[in-house]
PDB file of C-alpha atoms and ligand atoms in Angstrom:
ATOM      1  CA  UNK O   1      14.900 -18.579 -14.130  1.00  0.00           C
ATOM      2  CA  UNK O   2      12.345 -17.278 -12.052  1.00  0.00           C
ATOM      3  CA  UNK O   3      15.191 -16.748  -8.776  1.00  0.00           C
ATOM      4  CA  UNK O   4      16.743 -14.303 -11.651  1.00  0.00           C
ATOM      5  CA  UNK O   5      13.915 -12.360 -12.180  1.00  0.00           C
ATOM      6  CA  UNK O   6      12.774 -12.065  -8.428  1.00  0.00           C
ATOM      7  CA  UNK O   7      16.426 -11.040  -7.811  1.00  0.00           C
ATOM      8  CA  UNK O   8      16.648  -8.672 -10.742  1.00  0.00           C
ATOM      9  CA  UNK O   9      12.969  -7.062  -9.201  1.00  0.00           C
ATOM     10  CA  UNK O  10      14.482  -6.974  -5.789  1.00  0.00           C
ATOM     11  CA  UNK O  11      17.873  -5.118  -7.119  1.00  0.00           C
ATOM     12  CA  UNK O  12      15.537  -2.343  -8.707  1.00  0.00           C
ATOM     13  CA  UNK O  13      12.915  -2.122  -5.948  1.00  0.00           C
ATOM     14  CA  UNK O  14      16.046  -1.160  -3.539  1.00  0.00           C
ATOM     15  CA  UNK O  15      17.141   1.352  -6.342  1.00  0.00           C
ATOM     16  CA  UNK O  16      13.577   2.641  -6.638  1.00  0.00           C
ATOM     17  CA  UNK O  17      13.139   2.714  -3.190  1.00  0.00           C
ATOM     18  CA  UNK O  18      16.233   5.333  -2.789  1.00  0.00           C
ATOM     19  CA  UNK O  19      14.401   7.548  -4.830  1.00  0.00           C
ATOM     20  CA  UNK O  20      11.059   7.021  -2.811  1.00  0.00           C
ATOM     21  CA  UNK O  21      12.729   8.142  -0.186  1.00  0.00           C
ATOM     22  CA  UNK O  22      13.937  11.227  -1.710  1.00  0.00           C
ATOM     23  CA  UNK O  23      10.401  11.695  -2.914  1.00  0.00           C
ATOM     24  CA  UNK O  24       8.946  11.383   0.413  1.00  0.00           C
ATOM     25  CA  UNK O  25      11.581  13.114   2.357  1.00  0.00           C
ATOM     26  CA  UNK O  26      11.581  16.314   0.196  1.00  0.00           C
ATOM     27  CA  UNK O  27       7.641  16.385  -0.585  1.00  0.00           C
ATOM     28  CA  UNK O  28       6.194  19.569   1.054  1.00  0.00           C
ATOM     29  CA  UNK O  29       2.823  19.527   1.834  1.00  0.00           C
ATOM     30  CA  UNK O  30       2.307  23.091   0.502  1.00  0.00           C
ATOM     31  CA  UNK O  31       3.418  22.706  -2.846  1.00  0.00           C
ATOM     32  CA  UNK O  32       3.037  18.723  -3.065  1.00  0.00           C
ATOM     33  CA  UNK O  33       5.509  17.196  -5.170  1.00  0.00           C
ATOM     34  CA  UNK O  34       6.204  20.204  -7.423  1.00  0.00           C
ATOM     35  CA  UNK O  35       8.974  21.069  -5.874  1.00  0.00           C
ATOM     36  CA  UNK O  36      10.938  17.760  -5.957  1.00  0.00           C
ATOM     37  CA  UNK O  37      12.803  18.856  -9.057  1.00  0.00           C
ATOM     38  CA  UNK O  38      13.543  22.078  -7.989  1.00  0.00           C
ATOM     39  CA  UNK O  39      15.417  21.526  -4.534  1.00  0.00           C
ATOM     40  CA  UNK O  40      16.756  18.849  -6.634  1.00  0.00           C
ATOM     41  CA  UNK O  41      20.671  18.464  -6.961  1.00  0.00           C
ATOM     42  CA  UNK O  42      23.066  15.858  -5.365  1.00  0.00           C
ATOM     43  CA  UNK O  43      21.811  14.079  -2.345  1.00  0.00           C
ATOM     44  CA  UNK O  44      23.684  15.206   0.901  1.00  0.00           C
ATOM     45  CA  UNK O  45      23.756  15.128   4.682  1.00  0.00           C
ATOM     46  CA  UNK O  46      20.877  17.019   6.304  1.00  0.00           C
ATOM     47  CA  UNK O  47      23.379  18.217   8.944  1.00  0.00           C
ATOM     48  CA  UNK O  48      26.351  19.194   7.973  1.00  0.00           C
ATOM     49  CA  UNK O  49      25.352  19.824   3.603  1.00  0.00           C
ATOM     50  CA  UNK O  50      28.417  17.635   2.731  1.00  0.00           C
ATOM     51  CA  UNK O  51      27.786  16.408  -0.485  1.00  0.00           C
ATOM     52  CA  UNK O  52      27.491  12.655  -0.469  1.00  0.00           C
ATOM     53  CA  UNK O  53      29.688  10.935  -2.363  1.00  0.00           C
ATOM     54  CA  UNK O  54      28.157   7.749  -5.081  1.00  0.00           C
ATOM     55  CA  UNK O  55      29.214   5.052  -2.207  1.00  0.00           C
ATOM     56  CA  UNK O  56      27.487   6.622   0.744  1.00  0.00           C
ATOM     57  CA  UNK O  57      24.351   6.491  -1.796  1.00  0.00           C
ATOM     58  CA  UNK O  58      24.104   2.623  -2.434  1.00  0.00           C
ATOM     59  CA  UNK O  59      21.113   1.466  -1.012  1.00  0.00           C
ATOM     60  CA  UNK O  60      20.811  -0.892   2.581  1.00  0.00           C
ATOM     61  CA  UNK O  61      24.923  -1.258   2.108  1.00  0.00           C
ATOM     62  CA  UNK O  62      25.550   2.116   2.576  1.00  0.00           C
ATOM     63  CA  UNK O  63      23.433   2.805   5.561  1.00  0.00           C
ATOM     64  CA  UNK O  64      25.476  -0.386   7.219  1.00  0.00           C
ATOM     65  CA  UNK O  65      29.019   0.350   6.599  1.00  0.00           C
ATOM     66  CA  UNK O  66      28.256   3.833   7.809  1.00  0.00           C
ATOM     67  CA  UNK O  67      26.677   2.618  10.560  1.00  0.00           C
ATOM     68  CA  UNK O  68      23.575   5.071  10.775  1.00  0.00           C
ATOM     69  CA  UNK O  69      25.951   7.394  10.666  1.00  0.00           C
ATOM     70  CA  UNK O  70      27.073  10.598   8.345  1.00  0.00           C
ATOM     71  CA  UNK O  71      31.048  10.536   7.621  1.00  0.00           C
ATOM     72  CA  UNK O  72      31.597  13.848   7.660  1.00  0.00           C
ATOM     73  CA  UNK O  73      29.735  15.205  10.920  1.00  0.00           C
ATOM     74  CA  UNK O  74      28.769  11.932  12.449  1.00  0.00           C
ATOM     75  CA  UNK O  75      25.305  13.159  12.603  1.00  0.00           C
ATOM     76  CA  UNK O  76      22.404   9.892  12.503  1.00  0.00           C
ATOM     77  CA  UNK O  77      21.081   9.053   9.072  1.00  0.00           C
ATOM     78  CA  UNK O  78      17.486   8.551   9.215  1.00  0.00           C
ATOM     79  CA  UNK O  79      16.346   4.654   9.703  1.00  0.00           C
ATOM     80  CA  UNK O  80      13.735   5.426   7.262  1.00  0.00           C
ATOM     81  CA  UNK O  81      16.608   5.297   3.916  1.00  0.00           C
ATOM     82  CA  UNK O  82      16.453   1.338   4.535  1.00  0.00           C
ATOM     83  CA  UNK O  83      13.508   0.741   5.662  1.00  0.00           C
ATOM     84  CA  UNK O  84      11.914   2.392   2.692  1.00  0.00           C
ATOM     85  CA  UNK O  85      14.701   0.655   0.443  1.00  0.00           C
ATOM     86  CA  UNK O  86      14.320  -2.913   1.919  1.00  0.00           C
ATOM     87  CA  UNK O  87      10.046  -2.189   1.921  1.00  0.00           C
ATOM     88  CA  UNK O  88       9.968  -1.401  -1.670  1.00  0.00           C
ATOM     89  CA  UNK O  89      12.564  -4.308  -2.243  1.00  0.00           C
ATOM     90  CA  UNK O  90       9.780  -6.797  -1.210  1.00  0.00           C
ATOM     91  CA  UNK O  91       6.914  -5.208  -2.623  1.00  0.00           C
ATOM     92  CA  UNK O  92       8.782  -5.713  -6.182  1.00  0.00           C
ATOM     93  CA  UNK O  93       9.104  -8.923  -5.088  1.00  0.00           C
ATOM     94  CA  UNK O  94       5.952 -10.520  -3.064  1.00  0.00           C
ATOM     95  CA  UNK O  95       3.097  -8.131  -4.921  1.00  0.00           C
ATOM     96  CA  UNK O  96       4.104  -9.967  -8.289  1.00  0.00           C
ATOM     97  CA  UNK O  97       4.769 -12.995  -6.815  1.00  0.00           C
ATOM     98  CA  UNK O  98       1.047 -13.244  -4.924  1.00  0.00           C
ATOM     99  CA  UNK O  99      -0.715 -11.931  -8.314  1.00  0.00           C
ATOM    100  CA  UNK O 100       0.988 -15.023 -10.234  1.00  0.00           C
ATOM    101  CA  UNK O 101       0.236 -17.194  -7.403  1.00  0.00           C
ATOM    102  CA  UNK O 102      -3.618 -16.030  -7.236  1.00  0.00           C
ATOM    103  CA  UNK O 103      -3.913 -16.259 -11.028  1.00  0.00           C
ATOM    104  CA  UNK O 104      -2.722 -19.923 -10.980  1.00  0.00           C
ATOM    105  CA  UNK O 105      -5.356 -20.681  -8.276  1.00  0.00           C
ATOM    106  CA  UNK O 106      -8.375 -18.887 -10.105  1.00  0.00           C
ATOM    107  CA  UNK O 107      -7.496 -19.217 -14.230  1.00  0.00           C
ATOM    108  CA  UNK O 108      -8.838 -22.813 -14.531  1.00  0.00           C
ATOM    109  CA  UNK O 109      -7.480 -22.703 -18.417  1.00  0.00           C
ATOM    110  CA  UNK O 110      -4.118 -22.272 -19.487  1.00  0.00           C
ATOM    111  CA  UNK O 111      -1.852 -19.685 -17.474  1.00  0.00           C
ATOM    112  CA  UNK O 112       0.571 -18.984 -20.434  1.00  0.00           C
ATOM    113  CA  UNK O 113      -2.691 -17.814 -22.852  1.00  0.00           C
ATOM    114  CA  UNK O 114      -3.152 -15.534 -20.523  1.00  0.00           C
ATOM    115  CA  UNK O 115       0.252 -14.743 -19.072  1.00  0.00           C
ATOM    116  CA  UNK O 116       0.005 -10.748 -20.672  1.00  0.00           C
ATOM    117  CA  UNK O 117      -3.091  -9.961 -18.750  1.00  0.00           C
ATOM    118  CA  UNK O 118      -1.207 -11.155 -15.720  1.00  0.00           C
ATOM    119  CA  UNK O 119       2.121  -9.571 -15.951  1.00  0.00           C
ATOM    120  CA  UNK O 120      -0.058  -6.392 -16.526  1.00  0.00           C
ATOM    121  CA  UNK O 121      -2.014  -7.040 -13.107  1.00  0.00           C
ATOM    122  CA  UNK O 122       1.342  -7.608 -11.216  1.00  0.00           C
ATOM    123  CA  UNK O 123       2.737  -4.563 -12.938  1.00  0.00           C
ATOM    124  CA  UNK O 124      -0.301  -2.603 -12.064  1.00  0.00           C
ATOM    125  CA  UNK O 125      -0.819  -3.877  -8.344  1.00  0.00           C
ATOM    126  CA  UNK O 126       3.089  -3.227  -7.798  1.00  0.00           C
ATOM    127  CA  UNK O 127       2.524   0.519  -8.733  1.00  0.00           C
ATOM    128  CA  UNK O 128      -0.637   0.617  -6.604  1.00  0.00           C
ATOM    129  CA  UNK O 129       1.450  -0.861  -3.545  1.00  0.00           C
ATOM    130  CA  UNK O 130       4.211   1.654  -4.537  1.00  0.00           C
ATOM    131  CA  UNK O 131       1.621   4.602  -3.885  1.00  0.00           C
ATOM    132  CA  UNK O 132       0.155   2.779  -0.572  1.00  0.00           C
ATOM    133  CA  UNK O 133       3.690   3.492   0.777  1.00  0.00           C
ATOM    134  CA  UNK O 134       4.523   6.579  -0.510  1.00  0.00           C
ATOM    135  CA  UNK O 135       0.980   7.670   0.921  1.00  0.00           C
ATOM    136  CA  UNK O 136       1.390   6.101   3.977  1.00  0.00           C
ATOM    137  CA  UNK O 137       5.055   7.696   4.790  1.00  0.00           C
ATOM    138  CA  UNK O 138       3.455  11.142   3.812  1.00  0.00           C
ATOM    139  CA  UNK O 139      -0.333  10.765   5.855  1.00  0.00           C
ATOM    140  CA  UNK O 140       2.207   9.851   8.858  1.00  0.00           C
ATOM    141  CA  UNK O 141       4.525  12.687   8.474  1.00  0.00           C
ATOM    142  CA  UNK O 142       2.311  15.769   7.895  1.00  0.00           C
ATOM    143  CA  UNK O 143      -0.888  14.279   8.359  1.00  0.00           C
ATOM    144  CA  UNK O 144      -2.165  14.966   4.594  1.00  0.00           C
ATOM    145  CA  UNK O 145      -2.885  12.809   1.855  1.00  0.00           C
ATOM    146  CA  UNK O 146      -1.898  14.267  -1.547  1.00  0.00           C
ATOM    147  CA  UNK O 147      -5.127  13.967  -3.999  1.00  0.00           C
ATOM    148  CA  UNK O 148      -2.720  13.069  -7.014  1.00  0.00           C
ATOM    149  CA  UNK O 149      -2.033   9.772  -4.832  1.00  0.00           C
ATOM    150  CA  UNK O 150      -6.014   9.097  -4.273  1.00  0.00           C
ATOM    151  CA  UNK O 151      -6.395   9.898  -8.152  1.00  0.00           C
ATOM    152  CA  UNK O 152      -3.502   7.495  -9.600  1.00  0.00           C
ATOM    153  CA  UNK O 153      -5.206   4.903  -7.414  1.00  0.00           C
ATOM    154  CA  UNK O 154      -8.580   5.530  -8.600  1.00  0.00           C
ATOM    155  CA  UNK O 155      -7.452   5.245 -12.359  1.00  0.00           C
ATOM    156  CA  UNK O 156      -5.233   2.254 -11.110  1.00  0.00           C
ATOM    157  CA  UNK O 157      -8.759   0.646  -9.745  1.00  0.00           C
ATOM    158  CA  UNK O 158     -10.435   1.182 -12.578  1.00  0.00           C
ATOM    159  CA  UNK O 159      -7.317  -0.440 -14.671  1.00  0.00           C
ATOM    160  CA  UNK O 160      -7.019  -3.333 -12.736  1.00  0.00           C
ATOM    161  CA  UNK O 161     -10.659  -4.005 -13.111  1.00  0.00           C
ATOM    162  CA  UNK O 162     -10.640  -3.942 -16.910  1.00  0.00           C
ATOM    163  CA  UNK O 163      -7.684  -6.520 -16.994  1.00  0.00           C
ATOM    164  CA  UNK O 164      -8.874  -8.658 -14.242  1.00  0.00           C
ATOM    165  CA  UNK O 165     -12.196  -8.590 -16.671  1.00  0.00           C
ATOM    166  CA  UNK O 166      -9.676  -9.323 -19.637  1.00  0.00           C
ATOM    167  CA  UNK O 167      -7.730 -11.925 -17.763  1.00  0.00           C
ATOM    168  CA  UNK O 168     -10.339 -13.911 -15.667  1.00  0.00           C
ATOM    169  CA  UNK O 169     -13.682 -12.951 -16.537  1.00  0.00           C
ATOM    170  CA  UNK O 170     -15.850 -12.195 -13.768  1.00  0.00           C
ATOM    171  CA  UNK O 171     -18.001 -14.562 -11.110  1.00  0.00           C
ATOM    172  CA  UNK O 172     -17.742 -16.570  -8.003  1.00  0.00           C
ATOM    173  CA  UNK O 173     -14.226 -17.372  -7.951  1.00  0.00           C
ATOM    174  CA  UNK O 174     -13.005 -14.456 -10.060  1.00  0.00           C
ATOM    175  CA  UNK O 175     -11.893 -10.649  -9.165  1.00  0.00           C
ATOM    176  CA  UNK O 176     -11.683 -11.055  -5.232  1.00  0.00           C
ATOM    177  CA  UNK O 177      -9.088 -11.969  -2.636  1.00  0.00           C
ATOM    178  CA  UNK O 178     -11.806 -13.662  -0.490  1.00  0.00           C
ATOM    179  CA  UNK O 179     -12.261 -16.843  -3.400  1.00  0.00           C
ATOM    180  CA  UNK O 180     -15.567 -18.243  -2.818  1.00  0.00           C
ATOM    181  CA  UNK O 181     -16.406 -16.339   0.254  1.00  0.00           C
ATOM    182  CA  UNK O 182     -17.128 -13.208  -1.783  1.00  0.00           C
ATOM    183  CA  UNK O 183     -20.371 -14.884  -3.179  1.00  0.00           C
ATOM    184  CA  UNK O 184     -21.921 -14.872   0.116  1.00  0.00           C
ATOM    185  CA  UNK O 185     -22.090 -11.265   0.054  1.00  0.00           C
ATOM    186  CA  UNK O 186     -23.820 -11.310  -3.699  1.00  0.00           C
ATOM    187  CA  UNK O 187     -23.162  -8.268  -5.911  1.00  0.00           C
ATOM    188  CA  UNK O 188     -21.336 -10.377  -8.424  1.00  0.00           C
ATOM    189  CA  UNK O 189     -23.053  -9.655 -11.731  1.00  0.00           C
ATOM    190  CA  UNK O 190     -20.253  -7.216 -13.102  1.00  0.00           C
ATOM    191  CA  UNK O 191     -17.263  -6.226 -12.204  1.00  0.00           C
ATOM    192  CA  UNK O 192     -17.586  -2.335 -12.813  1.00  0.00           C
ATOM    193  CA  UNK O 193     -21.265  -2.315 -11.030  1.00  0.00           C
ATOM    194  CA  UNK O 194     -18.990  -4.100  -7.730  1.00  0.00           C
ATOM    195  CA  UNK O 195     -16.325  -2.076  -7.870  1.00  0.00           C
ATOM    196  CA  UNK O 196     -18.509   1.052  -8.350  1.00  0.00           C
ATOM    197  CA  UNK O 197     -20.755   0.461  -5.508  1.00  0.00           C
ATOM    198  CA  UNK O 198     -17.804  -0.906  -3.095  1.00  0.00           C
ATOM    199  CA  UNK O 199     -16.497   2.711  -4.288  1.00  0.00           C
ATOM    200  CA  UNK O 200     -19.849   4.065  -3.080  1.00  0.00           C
ATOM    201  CA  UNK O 201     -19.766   2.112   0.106  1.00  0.00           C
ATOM    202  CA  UNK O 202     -16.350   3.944   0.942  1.00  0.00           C
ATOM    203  CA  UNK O 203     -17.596   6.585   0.572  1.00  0.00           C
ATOM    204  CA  UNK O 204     -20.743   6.761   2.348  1.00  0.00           C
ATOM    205  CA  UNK O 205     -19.132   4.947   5.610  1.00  0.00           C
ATOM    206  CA  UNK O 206     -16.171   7.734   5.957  1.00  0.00           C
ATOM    207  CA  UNK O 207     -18.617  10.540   5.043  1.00  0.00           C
ATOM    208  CA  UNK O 208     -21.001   9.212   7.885  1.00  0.00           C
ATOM    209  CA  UNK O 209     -17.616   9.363  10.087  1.00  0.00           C
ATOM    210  CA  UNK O 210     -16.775  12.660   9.354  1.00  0.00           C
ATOM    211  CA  UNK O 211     -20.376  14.032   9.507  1.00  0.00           C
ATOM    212  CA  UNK O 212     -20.668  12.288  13.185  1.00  0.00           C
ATOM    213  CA  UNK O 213     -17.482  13.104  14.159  1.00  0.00           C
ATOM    214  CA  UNK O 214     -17.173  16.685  12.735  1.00  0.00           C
ATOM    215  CA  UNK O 215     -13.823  15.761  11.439  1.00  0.00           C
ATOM    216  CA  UNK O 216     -12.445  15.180  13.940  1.00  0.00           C
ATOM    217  CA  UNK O 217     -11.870  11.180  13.698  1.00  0.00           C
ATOM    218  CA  UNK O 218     -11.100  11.077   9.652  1.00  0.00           C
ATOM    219  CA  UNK O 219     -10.660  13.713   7.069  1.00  0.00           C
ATOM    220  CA  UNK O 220     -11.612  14.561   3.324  1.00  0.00           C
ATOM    221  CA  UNK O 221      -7.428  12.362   2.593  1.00  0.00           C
ATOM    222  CA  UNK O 222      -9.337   9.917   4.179  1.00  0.00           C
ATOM    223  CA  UNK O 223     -12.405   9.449   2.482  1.00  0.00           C
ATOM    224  CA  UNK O 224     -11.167   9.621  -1.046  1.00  0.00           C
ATOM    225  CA  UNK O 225      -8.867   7.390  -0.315  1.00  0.00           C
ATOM    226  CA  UNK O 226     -11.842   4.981   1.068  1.00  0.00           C
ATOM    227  CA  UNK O 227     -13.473   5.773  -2.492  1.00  0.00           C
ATOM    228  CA  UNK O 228     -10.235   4.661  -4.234  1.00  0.00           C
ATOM    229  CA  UNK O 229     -10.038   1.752  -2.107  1.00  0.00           C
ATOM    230  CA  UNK O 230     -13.537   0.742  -3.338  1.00  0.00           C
ATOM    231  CA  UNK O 231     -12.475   0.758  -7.202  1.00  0.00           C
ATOM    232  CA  UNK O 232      -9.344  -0.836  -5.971  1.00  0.00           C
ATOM    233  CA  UNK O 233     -10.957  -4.175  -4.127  1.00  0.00           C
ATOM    234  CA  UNK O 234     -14.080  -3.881  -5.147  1.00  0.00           C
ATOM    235  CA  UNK O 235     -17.066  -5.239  -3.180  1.00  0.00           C
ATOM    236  CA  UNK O 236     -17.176  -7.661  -0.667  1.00  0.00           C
ATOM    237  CA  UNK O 237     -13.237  -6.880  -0.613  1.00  0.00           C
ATOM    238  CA  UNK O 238     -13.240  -3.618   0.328  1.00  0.00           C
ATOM    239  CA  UNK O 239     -14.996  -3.970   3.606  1.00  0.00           C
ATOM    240  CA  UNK O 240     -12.735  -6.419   5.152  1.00  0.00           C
ATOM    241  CA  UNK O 241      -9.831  -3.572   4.274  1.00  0.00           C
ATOM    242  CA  UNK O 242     -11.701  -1.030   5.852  1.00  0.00           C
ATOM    243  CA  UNK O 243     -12.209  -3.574   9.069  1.00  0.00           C
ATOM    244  CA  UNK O 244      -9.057  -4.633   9.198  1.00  0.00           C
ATOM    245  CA  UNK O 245      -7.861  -0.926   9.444  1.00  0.00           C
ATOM    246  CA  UNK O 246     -10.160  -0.144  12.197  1.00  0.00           C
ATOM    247  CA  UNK O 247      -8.863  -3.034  13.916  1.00  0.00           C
ATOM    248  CA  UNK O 248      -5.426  -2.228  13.613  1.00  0.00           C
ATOM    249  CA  UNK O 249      -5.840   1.798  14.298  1.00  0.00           C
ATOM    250  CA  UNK O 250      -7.480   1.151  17.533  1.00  0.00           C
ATOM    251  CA  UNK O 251      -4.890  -1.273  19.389  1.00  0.00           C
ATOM    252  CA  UNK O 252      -2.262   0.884  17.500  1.00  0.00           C
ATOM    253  CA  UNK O 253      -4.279   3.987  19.650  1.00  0.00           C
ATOM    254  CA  UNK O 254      -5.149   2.368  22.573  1.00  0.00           C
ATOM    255  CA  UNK O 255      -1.776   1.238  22.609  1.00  0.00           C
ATOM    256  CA  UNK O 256      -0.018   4.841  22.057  1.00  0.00           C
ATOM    257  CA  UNK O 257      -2.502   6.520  25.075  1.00  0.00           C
ATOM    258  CA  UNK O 258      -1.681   3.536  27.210  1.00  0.00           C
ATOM    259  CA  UNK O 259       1.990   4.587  27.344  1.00  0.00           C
ATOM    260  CA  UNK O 260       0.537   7.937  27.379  1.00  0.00           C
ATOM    261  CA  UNK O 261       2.154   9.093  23.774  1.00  0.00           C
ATOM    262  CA  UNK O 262      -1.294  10.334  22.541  1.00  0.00           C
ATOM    263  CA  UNK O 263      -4.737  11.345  23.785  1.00  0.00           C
ATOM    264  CA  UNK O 264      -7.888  11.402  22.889  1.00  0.00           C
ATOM    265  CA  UNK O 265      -7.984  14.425  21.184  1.00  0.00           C
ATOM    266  CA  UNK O 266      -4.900  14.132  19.390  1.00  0.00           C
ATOM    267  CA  UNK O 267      -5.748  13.445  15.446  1.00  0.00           C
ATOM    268  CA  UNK O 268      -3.832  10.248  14.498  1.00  0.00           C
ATOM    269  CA  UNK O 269      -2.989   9.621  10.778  1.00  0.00           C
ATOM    270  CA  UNK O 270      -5.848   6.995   9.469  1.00  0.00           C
ATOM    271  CA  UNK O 271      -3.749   6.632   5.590  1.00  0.00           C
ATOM    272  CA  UNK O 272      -1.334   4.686   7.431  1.00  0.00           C
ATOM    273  CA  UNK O 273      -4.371   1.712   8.596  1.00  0.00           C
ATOM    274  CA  UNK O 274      -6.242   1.675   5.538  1.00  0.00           C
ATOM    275  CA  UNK O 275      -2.669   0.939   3.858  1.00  0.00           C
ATOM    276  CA  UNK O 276      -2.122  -1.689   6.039  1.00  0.00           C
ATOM    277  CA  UNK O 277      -5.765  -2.957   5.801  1.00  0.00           C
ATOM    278  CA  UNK O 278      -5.752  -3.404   1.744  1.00  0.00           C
ATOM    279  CA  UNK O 279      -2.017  -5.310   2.472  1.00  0.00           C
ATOM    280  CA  UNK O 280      -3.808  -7.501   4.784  1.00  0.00           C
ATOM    281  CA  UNK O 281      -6.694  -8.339   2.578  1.00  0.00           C
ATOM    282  CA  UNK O 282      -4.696  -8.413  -0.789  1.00  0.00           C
ATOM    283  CA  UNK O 283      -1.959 -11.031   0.844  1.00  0.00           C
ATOM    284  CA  UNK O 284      -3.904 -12.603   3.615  1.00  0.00           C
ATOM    285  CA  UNK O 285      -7.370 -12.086   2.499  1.00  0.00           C
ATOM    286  CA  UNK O 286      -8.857 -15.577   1.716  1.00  0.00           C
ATOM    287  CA  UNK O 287      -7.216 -16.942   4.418  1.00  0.00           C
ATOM    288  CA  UNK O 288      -8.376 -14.675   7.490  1.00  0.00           C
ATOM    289  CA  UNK O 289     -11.969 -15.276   5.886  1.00  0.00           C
ATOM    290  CA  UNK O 290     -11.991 -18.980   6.200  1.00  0.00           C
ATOM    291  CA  UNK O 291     -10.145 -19.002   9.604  1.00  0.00           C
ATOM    292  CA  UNK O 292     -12.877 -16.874  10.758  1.00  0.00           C
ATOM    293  CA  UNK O 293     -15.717 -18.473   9.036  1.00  0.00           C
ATOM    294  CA  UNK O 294     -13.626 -22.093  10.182  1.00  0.00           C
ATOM    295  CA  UNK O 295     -14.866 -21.045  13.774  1.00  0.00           C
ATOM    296  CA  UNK O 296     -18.330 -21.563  12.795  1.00  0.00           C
ATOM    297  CA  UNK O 297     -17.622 -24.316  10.947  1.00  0.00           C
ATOM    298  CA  UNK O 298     -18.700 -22.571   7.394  1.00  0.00           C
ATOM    299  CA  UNK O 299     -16.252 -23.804   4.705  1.00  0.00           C
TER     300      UNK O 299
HETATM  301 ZN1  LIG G 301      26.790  15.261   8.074  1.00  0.00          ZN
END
């Protein structure tokens, strides 16, 4: 029953994720998605404009018995088409999957009187995960993130706060991918009061950033996004995302100037980490915490 359903999520996410990718590829940082629609038409080959025909669209399969390559003018199809494809396959799959699995560990009453409020959180969180990679494809490509993207996640926050509310009630265990570690850092009375100030947290730290740095190390994309974040993950959440991204971005940097791709000066897209951050802490969250607090033998 439940392979079914996973398999049935995966079959769409690949379908969906075709269309991300035509999203993504044909967003124009000028006129932002408007213009989606109106280049619209059949998909073809960015090379040669052959038309492509319905079995050079099918998702991963197509890509494979192509080879990577166009069958007109032999041209390279672009790895993203299944990478996006397979990436949105498994977010159908493992975001759902890892807000069942959390709602097990934290509703200490019956699952099943609950089990609306918790197909509404996966629903919710898959959409928000949806938007991480659309925003993340986009920050990389033209350096922008659209506001529309910050705003859905914002309202998404503020959603996912109300069921979580609905679904688990609020407190030490409750409403944070950390467990028990969250009560360490307090702030636990509501949940809209935490997930207002972790809001406020974001962004205070990224407007200290940009004030410091002059813009030059983050931009406005970059802060509201930190904001959104906040309503997201709420408070003490939040801050491991925003750690985890700063981790990440600087051996990611360090790494690119080593082999001499970037330098200093050149702006590298931050979306990308702070995507990869709230992954991190929504999957991996509780258990990076206690391995770290493990070292000092905190349980
Ligand atoms: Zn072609």
């Amino acid at each position: 029953m439940d392979y079914l359903l996973y398999l049935s999520l995966a079959i769409f996410g690949l379908i969906f994720g075709s269309f991300l990718n035509v999203v993504t590829i044909r967003y124009n940082p000028d006129k932002g998605f408007s213009n989606i629609k109106s280049i619209g038409g059949r998909s073809h080959c960015p090379n040669c404009r052959n038309q492509l025909a319905w079995y050079e669209l099918v998702p991963v399969l197509s890509f494979l018995s192509l080879r990577g390559r166009c069958r007109h003018c032999g041209h390279a199809i672009s790895l993203q088409y299944p990478f996006v494809e397979l990436l949105t396959a498994l977010i159908f799959v493992v975001v759902p999957m890892q807000v069942i699995l959390s709602s097990r560990i934290l509703v200490l009453v019956d699952v099943n009187a609950h089990i609306g409020g918790i197909i509404a959180l996966a629903a919710l969180w898959t959409v928000a995960f949806v938007l991480f990679l659309v925003l993340a494809i986009i920050d990389f490509k033209h350096m922008i993130i659209p506001d529309s993207i910050n705003v859905s996640l914002a309202v998404l926050g503020i959603a996912i706060a109300g069921v979580t509310q609905w679904v688990h009630g609020f407190g030490a265990f409750q409403g944070s991918f950390l467990r028990h570690y969250a009560v360490i850092f307090g702030f636990r009375d509501t949940i809209w009061m935490n997930h207002l100030f972790a809001a406020i947290i974001g962004l205070l730290f990224f407007g200290g950033i940009i004030a410091v740095s002059r813009g030059r190390a983050m931009g406005w994309g970059d802060l509201k996004l930190a904001g959104a974040l906040g309503l997201l993950f709420g408070w003490p959440d939040v801050v491991l995302v925003f750690a985890f991204s700063f981790i990440i971005g600087s051996i990611i940097s360090i790494g690119l100037m080593m082999r001499g791709r970037k330098h200093m000066k050149d702006a590298v897209p931050f979306g990308p980490f702070l995507v990869i951050g709230a992954v991190m802490v929504f999957f991996f969250g509780f258990q990076l915490v206690s391995l770290y607090f493990g070292m000092f033998d905190v349980i």
